[in-house]
Short mmCIF file of C-alpha atoms in Angstrom, two decimals:
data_model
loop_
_atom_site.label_atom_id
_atom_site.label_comp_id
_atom_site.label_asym_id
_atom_site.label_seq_id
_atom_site.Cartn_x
_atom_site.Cartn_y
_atom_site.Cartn_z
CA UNK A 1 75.84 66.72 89.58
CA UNK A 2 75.98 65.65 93.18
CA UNK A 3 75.57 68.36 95.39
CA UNK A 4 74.21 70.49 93.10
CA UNK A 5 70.85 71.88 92.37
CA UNK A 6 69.39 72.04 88.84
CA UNK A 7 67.97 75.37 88.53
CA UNK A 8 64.70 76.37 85.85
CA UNK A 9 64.51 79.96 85.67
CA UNK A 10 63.17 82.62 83.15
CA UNK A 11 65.69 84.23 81.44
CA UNK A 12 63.71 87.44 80.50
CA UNK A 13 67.23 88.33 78.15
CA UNK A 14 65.80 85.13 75.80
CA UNK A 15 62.55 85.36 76.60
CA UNK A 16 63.09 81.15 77.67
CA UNK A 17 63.14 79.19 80.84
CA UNK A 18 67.02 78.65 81.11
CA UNK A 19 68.25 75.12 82.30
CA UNK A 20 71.45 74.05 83.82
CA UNK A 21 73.24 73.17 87.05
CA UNK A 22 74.27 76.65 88.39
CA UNK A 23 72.16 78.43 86.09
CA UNK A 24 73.85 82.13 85.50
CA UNK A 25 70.69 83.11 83.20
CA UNK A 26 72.88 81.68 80.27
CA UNK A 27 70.11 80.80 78.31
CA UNK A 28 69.64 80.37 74.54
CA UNK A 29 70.45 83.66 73.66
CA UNK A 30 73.87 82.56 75.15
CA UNK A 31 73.90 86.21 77.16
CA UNK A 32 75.44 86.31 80.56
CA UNK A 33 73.12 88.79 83.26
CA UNK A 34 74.87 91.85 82.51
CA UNK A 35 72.72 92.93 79.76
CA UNK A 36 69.88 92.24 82.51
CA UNK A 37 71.84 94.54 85.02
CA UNK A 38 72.48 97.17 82.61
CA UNK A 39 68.45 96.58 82.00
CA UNK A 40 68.11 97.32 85.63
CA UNK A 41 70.07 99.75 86.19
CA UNK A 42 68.31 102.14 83.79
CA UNK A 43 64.84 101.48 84.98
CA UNK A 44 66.34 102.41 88.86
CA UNK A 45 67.94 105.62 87.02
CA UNK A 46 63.88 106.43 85.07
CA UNK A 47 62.78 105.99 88.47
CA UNK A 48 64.90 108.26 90.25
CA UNK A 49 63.38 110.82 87.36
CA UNK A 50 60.50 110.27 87.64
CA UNK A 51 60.06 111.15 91.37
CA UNK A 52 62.12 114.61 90.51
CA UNK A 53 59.67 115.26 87.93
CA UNK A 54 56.97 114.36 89.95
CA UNK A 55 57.69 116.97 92.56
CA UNK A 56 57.92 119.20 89.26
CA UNK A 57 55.20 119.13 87.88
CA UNK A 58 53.03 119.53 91.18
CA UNK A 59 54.18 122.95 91.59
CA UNK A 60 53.71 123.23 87.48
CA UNK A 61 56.62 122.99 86.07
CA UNK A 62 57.54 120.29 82.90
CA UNK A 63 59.80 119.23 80.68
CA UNK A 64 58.41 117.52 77.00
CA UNK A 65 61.95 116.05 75.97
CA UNK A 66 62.49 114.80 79.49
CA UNK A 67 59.23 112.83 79.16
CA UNK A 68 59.96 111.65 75.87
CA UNK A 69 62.82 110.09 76.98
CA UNK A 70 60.76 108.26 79.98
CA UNK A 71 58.77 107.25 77.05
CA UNK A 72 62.13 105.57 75.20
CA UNK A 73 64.02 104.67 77.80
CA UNK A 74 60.70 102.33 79.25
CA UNK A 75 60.18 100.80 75.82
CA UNK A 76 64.17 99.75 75.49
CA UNK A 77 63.80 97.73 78.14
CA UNK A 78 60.61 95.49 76.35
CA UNK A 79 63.23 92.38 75.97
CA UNK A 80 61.98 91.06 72.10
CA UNK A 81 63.31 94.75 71.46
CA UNK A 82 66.95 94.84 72.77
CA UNK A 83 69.77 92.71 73.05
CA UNK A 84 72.76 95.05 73.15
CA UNK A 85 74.17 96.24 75.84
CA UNK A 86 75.87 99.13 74.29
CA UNK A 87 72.55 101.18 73.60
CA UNK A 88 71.95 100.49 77.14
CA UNK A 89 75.12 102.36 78.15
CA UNK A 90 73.90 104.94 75.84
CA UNK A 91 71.11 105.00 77.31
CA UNK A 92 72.23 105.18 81.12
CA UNK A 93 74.04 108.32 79.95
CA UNK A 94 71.42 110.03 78.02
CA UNK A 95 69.10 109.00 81.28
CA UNK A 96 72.42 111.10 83.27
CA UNK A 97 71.90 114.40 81.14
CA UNK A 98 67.73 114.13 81.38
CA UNK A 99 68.60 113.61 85.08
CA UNK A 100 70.16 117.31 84.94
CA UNK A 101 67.43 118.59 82.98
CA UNK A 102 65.23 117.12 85.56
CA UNK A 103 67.11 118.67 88.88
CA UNK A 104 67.39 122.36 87.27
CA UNK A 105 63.99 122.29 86.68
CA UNK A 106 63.09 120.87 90.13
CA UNK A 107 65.89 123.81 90.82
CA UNK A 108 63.61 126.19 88.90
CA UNK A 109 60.53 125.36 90.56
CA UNK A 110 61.36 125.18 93.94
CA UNK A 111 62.76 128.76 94.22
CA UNK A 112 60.31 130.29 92.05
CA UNK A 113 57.79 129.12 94.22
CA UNK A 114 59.48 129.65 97.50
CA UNK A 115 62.53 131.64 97.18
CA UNK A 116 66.24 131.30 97.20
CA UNK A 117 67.28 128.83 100.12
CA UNK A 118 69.46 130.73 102.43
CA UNK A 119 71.86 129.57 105.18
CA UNK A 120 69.41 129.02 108.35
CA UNK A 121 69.82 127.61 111.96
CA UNK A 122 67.30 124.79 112.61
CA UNK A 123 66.23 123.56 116.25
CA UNK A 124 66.52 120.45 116.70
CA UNK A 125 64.10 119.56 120.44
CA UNK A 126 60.45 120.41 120.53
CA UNK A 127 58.17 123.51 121.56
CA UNK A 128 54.93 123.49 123.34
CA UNK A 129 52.35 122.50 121.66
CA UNK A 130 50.99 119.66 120.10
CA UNK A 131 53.12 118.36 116.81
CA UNK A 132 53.06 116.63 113.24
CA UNK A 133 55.76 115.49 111.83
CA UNK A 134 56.25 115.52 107.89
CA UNK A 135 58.91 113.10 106.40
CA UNK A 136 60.16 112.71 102.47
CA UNK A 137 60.66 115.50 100.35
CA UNK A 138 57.68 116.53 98.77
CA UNK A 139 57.90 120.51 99.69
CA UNK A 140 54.17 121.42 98.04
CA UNK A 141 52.92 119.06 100.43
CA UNK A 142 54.68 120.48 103.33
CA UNK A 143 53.28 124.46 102.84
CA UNK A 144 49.68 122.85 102.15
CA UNK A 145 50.46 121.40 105.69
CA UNK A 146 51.79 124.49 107.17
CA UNK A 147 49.00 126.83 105.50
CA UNK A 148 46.32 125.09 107.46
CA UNK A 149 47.88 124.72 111.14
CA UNK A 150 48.44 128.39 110.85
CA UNK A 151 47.48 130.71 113.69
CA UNK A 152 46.92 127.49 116.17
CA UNK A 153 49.03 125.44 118.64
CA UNK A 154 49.97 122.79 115.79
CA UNK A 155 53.53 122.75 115.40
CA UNK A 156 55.09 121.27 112.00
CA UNK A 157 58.35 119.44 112.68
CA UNK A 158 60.90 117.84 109.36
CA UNK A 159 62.49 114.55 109.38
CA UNK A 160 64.95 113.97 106.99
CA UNK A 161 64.85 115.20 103.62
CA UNK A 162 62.63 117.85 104.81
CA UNK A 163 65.61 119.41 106.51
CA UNK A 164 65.93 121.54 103.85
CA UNK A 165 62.82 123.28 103.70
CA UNK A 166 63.72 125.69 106.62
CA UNK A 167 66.35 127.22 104.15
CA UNK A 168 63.71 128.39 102.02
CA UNK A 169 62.11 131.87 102.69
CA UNK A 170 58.83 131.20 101.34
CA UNK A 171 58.36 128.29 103.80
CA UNK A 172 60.25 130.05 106.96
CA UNK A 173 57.40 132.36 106.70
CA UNK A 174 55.06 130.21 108.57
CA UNK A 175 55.14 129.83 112.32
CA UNK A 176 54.43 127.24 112.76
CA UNK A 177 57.21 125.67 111.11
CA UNK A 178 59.14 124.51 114.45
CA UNK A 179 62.26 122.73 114.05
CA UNK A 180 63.84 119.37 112.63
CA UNK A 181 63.39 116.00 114.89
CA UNK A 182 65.62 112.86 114.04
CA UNK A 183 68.29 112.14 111.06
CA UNK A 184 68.20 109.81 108.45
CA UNK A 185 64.95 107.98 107.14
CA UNK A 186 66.21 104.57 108.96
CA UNK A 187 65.84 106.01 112.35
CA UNK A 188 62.09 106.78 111.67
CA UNK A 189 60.35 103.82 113.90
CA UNK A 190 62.47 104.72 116.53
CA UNK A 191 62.14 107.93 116.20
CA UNK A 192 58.25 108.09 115.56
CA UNK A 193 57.78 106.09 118.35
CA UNK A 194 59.06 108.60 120.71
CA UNK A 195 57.27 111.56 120.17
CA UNK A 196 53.45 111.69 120.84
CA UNK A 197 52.44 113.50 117.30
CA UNK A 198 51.08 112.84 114.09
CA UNK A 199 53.14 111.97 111.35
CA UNK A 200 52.68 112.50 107.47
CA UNK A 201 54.59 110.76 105.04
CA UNK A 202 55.13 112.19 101.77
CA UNK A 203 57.36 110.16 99.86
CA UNK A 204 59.62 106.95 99.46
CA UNK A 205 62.08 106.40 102.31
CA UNK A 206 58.77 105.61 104.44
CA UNK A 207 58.90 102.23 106.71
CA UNK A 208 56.09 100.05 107.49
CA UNK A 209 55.56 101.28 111.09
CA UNK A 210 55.10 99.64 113.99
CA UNK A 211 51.71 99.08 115.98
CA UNK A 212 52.72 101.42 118.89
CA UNK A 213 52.17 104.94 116.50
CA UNK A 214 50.10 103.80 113.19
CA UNK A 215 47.27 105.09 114.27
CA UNK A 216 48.73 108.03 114.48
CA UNK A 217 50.12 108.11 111.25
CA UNK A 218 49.47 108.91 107.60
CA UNK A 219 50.32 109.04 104.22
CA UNK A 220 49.96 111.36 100.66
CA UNK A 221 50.95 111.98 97.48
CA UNK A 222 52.56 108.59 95.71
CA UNK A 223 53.64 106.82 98.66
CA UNK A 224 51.42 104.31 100.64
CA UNK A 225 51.62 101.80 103.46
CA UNK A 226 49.43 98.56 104.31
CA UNK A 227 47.38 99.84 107.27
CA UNK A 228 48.45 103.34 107.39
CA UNK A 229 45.57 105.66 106.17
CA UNK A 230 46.00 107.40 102.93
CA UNK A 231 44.96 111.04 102.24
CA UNK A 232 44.78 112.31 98.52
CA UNK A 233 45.08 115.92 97.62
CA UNK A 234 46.05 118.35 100.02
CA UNK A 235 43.48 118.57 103.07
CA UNK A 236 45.17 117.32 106.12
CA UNK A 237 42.29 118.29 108.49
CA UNK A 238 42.21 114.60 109.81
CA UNK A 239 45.82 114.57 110.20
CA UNK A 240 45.54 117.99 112.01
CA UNK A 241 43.17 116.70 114.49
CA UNK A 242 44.49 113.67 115.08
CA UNK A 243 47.76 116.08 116.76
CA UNK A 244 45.12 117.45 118.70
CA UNK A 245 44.02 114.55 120.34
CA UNK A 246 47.31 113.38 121.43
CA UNK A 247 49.54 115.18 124.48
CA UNK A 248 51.02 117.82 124.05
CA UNK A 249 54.93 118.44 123.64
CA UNK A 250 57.25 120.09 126.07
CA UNK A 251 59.42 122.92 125.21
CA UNK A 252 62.88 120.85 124.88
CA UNK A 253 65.27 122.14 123.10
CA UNK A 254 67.21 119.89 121.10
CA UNK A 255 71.24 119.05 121.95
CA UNK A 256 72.77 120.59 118.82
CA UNK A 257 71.58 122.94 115.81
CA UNK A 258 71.34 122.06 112.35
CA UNK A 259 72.52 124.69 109.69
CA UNK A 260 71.12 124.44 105.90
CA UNK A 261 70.00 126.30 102.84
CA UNK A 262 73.68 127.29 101.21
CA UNK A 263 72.40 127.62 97.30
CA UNK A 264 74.24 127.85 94.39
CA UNK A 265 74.23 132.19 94.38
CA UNK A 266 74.98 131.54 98.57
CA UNK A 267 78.39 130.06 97.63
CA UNK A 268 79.15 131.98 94.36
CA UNK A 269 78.86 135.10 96.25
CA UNK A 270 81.77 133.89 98.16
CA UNK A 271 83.86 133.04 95.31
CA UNK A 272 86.33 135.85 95.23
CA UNK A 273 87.33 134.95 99.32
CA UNK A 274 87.42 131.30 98.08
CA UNK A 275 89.82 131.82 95.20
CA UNK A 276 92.13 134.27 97.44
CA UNK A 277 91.97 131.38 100.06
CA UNK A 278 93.03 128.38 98.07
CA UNK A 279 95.70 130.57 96.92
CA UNK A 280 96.67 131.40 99.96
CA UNK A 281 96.94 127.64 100.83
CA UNK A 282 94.41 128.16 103.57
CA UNK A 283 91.87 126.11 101.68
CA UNK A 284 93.57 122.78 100.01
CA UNK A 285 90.96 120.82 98.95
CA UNK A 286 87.04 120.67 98.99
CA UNK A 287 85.17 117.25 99.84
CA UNK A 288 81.45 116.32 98.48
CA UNK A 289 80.54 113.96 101.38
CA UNK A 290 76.81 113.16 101.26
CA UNK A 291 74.42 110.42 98.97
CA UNK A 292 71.84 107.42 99.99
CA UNK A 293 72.55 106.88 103.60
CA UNK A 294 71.94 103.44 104.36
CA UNK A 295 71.51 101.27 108.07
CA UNK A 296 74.84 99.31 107.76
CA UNK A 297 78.35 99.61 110.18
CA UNK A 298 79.94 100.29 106.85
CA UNK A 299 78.34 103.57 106.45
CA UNK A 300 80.06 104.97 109.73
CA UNK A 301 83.09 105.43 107.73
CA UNK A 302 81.43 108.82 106.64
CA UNK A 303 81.50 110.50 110.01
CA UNK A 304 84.96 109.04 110.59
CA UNK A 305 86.33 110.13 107.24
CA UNK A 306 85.16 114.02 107.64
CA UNK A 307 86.39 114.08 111.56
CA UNK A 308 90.06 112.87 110.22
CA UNK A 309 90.23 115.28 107.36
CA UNK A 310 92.76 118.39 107.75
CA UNK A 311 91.69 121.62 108.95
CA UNK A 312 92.46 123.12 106.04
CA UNK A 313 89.24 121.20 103.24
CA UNK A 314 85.59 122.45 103.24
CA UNK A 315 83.10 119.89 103.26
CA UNK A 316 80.26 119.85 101.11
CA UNK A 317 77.26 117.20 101.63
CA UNK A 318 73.63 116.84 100.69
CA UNK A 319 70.84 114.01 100.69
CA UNK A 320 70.15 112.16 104.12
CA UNK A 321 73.67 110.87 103.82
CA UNK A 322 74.31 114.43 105.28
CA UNK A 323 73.11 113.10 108.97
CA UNK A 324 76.13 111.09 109.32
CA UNK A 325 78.00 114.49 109.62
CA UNK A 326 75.92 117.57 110.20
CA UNK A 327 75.74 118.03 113.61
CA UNK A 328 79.67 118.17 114.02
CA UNK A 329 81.33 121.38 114.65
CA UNK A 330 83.89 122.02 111.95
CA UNK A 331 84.56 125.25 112.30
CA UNK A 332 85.39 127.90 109.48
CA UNK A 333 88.24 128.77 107.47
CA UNK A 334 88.47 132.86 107.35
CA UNK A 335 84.77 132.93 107.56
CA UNK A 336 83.87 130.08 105.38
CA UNK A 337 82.05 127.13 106.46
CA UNK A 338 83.82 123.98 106.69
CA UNK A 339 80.62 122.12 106.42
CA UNK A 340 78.07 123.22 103.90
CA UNK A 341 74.70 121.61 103.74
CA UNK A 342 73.66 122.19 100.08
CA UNK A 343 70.39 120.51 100.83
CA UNK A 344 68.02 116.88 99.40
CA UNK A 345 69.59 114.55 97.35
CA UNK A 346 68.02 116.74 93.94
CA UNK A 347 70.35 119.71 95.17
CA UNK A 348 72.63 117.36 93.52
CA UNK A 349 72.66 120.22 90.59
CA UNK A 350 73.41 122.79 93.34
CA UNK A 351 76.62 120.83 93.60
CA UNK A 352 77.26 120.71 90.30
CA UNK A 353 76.46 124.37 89.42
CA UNK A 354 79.25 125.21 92.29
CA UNK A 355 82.06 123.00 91.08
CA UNK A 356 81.42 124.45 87.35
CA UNK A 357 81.29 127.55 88.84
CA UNK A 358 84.43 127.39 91.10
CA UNK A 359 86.21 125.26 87.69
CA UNK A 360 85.10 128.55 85.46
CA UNK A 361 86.95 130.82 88.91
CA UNK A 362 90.16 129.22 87.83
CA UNK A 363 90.10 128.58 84.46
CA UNK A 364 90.52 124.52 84.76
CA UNK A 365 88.17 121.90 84.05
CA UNK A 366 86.29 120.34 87.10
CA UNK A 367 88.24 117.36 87.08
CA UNK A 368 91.42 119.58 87.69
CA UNK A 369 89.84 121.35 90.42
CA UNK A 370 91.08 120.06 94.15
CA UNK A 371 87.78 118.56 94.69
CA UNK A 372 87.06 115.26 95.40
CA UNK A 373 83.18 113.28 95.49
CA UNK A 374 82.99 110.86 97.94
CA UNK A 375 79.21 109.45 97.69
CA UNK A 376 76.96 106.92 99.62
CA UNK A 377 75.42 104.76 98.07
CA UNK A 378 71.58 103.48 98.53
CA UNK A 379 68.55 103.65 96.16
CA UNK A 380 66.86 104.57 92.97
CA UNK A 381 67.41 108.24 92.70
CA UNK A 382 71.30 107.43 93.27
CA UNK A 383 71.40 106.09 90.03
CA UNK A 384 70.13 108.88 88.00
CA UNK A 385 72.52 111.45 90.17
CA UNK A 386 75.45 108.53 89.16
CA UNK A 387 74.95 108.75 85.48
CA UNK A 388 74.17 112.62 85.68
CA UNK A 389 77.95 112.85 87.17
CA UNK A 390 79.51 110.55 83.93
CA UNK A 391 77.47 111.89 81.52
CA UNK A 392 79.49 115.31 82.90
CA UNK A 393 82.73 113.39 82.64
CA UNK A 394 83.44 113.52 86.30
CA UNK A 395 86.15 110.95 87.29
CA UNK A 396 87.61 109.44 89.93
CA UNK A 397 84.50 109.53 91.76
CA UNK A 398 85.07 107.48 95.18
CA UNK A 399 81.59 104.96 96.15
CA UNK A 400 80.48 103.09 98.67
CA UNK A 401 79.91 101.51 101.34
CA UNK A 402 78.21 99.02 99.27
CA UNK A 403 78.53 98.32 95.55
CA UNK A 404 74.77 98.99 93.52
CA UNK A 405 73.40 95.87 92.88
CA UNK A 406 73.37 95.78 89.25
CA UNK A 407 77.06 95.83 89.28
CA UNK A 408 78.71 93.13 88.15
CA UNK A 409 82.30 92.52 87.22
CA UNK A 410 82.31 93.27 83.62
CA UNK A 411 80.28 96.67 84.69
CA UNK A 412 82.52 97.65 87.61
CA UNK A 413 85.66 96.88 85.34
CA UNK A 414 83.83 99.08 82.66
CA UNK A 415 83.27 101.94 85.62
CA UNK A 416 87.08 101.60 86.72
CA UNK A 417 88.11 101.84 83.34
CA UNK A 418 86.04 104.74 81.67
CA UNK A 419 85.36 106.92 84.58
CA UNK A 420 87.88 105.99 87.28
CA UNK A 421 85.27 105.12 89.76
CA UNK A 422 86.99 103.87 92.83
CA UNK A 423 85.68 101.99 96.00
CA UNK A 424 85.79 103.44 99.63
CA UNK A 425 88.12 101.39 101.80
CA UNK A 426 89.96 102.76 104.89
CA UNK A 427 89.15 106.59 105.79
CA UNK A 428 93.15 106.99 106.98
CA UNK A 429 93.96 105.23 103.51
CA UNK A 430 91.84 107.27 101.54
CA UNK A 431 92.49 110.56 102.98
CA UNK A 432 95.83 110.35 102.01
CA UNK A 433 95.15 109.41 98.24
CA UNK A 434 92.92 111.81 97.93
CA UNK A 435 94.83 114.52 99.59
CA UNK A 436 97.85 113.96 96.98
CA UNK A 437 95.50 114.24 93.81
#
């Protein structure tokens, strides 16, 4: 034993404190941790649920069966209830399907409440005028904001996963809705920082900021931050004179121009060109590129992947994994876009209405369509959109740049082997794999 620690853990598989030099959680039981990951890995995927149904139900829409699965899926994890981990893969792909249920009614009550997104140009600098700026996704919160700065000098700007609100009609209405500042949620401190305006955060993806700007900055709905002051409900007249009081903003306009709001009935429209094209051999192959982006040198192989792809693929993305690539100019194949921003990480099911829709265009199944899902990977809601893309039977989906962290060996092999999941590498590599299937 010299040299090596004796470790005393719970094992929450056994319910005992396991005992050993090198402990694995091997306890009496005689379980190894991937029942505990699989464990894991369906509370992440509930989670990622959860905050689409949240959003849901604000604007009044619900679901019974998907919240009778919440109710299941919560109490399967109670461990003097389940031991096997086959119910739990069960489980992770019933929790895929409720994730679909979930996203088409998020779907549902998004553009019955504001409209069909539509493809729209988004300025990226600043207007005179002083300035909040809303990050997260919540979209409710976001009108509430922009219904009570209207008709004044308070300019509403999106960060991240608010992108996508400008492609909506009923929230390009209002005025004062002025542009989109910054990418990804990591770049928020720095980001925050540099522009003297209030800020509103609305949802997860929200850092604990730093001195220089929280007191100018303010949270609602579920999220909340130690010092940062907390609004509930949906009167931001504190947060609207707090803009006030600070400088205001220049008219700068921004370097480049963001373009988003392609829905489902936006590409369908188009199908007819598309099918004429990829017979043509003008179009070879379509790319989702888009997921969880995440602060690591690994996740640059995005932007380098879609810059080395052939002239002749359309590039899907969606989710703040789109920043890595939306401000490049790809150009357009006979008048299509070869970079289409389908919108937040729930427009997941816009993606998936397209490829059934483009699959039911040619008569194949979507794994025989030249399309090819290249995802980053990240947090909770990733899950859920995972298992929603099995439970479809999708294969040969490619991940990265980091494997989830309730992945072991035995669950990765399990991945490989049932749904062909493969791991990013080298973009050059990959490209050229993918470009022969």
């Amino acid at each position: 034993m010299a040299g090596k620690e004796k470790v005393n853990m719970f094992c929450y598989q056994c319910s005992q404190t396991a005992q050993g030099t090198g402990c694995t959680l091997k306890g009496a039981c005689g379980k190894d941790a991937t029942l505990a990951r699989l464990q894991d890995n369906l509370l992440f995927a509930i989670k990622g649920i959860s905050a689409y149904l949240f959003h849901a139900r604000e604007l009044g829409y619900t679901d019974a069966d998907v919240d009778a699965f919440l109710e299941k899926a919560f109490f399967s994890t109670l461990t003097n209830v389940n031991f096997d981990p086959e119910s739990f893969l069960k489980l992770a792909i019933e929790a895929g399907e409720m994730n679909i249920r979930t996203m088409k009614l998020l779907k549902k009550a998004h553009i019955e409440t504001y409209g069909e997104p539509v493809p729209t140009k988004v300025k990226t600098g600043t207007v005179k005028g002083h300035g909040i700026l809303v990050t997260g996704h919540d979209l409710k919160i976001l009108e509430e904001l922009l219904k009570q700065v209207e008709g004044t000098n308070v300019y509403v700007y999106t960060h991240s996963e608010m992108l996508p609100a400008h492609g909506y009609p009923g929230l390009q209405k209002y005025k004062n809705l002025a542009g989109n500042l910054g990418k990804a949620w990591y770049d928020q401190r720095e980001i925050f920082a540099k522009y003297p305006m209030a800020i509103l955060g609305t949802t997860n993806c929200f850092l604990i900021p730093r001195e220089e700007y929280k007191d100018r900055m303010f949270s609602t709905g579920p999220v909340q931050l130690p010092g940062v002051q907390h609004i509930d409900g949906y009167d931001y007249r504190i947060v609207i004179d707090k803009a006030r009081s600070l400088p205001e903003l220049k008219d700068d306009p921004g370097e480049y121009v963001l373009t988003t709001g392609f829905s489902t009935s936006v590409i369908l429209s188009l199908r007819d060109k598309i099918k004429q094209l990829v017979q043509a051999g003008k179009i070879r192959r379509f790319f989702l590129v888009g997921g969880c982006d995440a602060p690591l040198r690994k996740s640059e192989y995005y932007r380098e992947f879609v810059q080395k792809l052939p002239q002749d693929t359309v590039v899907l993305t969606l989710a703040c994994g789109k920043y890595r690539i939306n401000d490049l100019d790809l150009g357009d194949i006979d008048g299509i876009p070869r970079l289409i921003d389908l919108g937040q990480c729930n427009d997941a099911i816009v993606a998936l209405e397209i490829a059934q829709g483009l699959a039911d265009l040619f008569g194949v199944g979507v794994n025989e369509l030249p399309l090819t899902l290249v995802v980053s990977w990240m947090e909770q809601k990733a899950v859920a959109i995972l298992w929603s893309l099995l439970a479809l039977g999708i294969k040969g989906i490619y991940l990265g740049p980091i494997v989830p962290a309730w992945i072991n060996d035995d669950i990765l092999k399990l991945l490989i082997e049932t749904y062909d999941i493969k791991l990013i590498s080298n973009p050059d590599e990959d490209i050229k794999q993918m470009m022969r299937a």
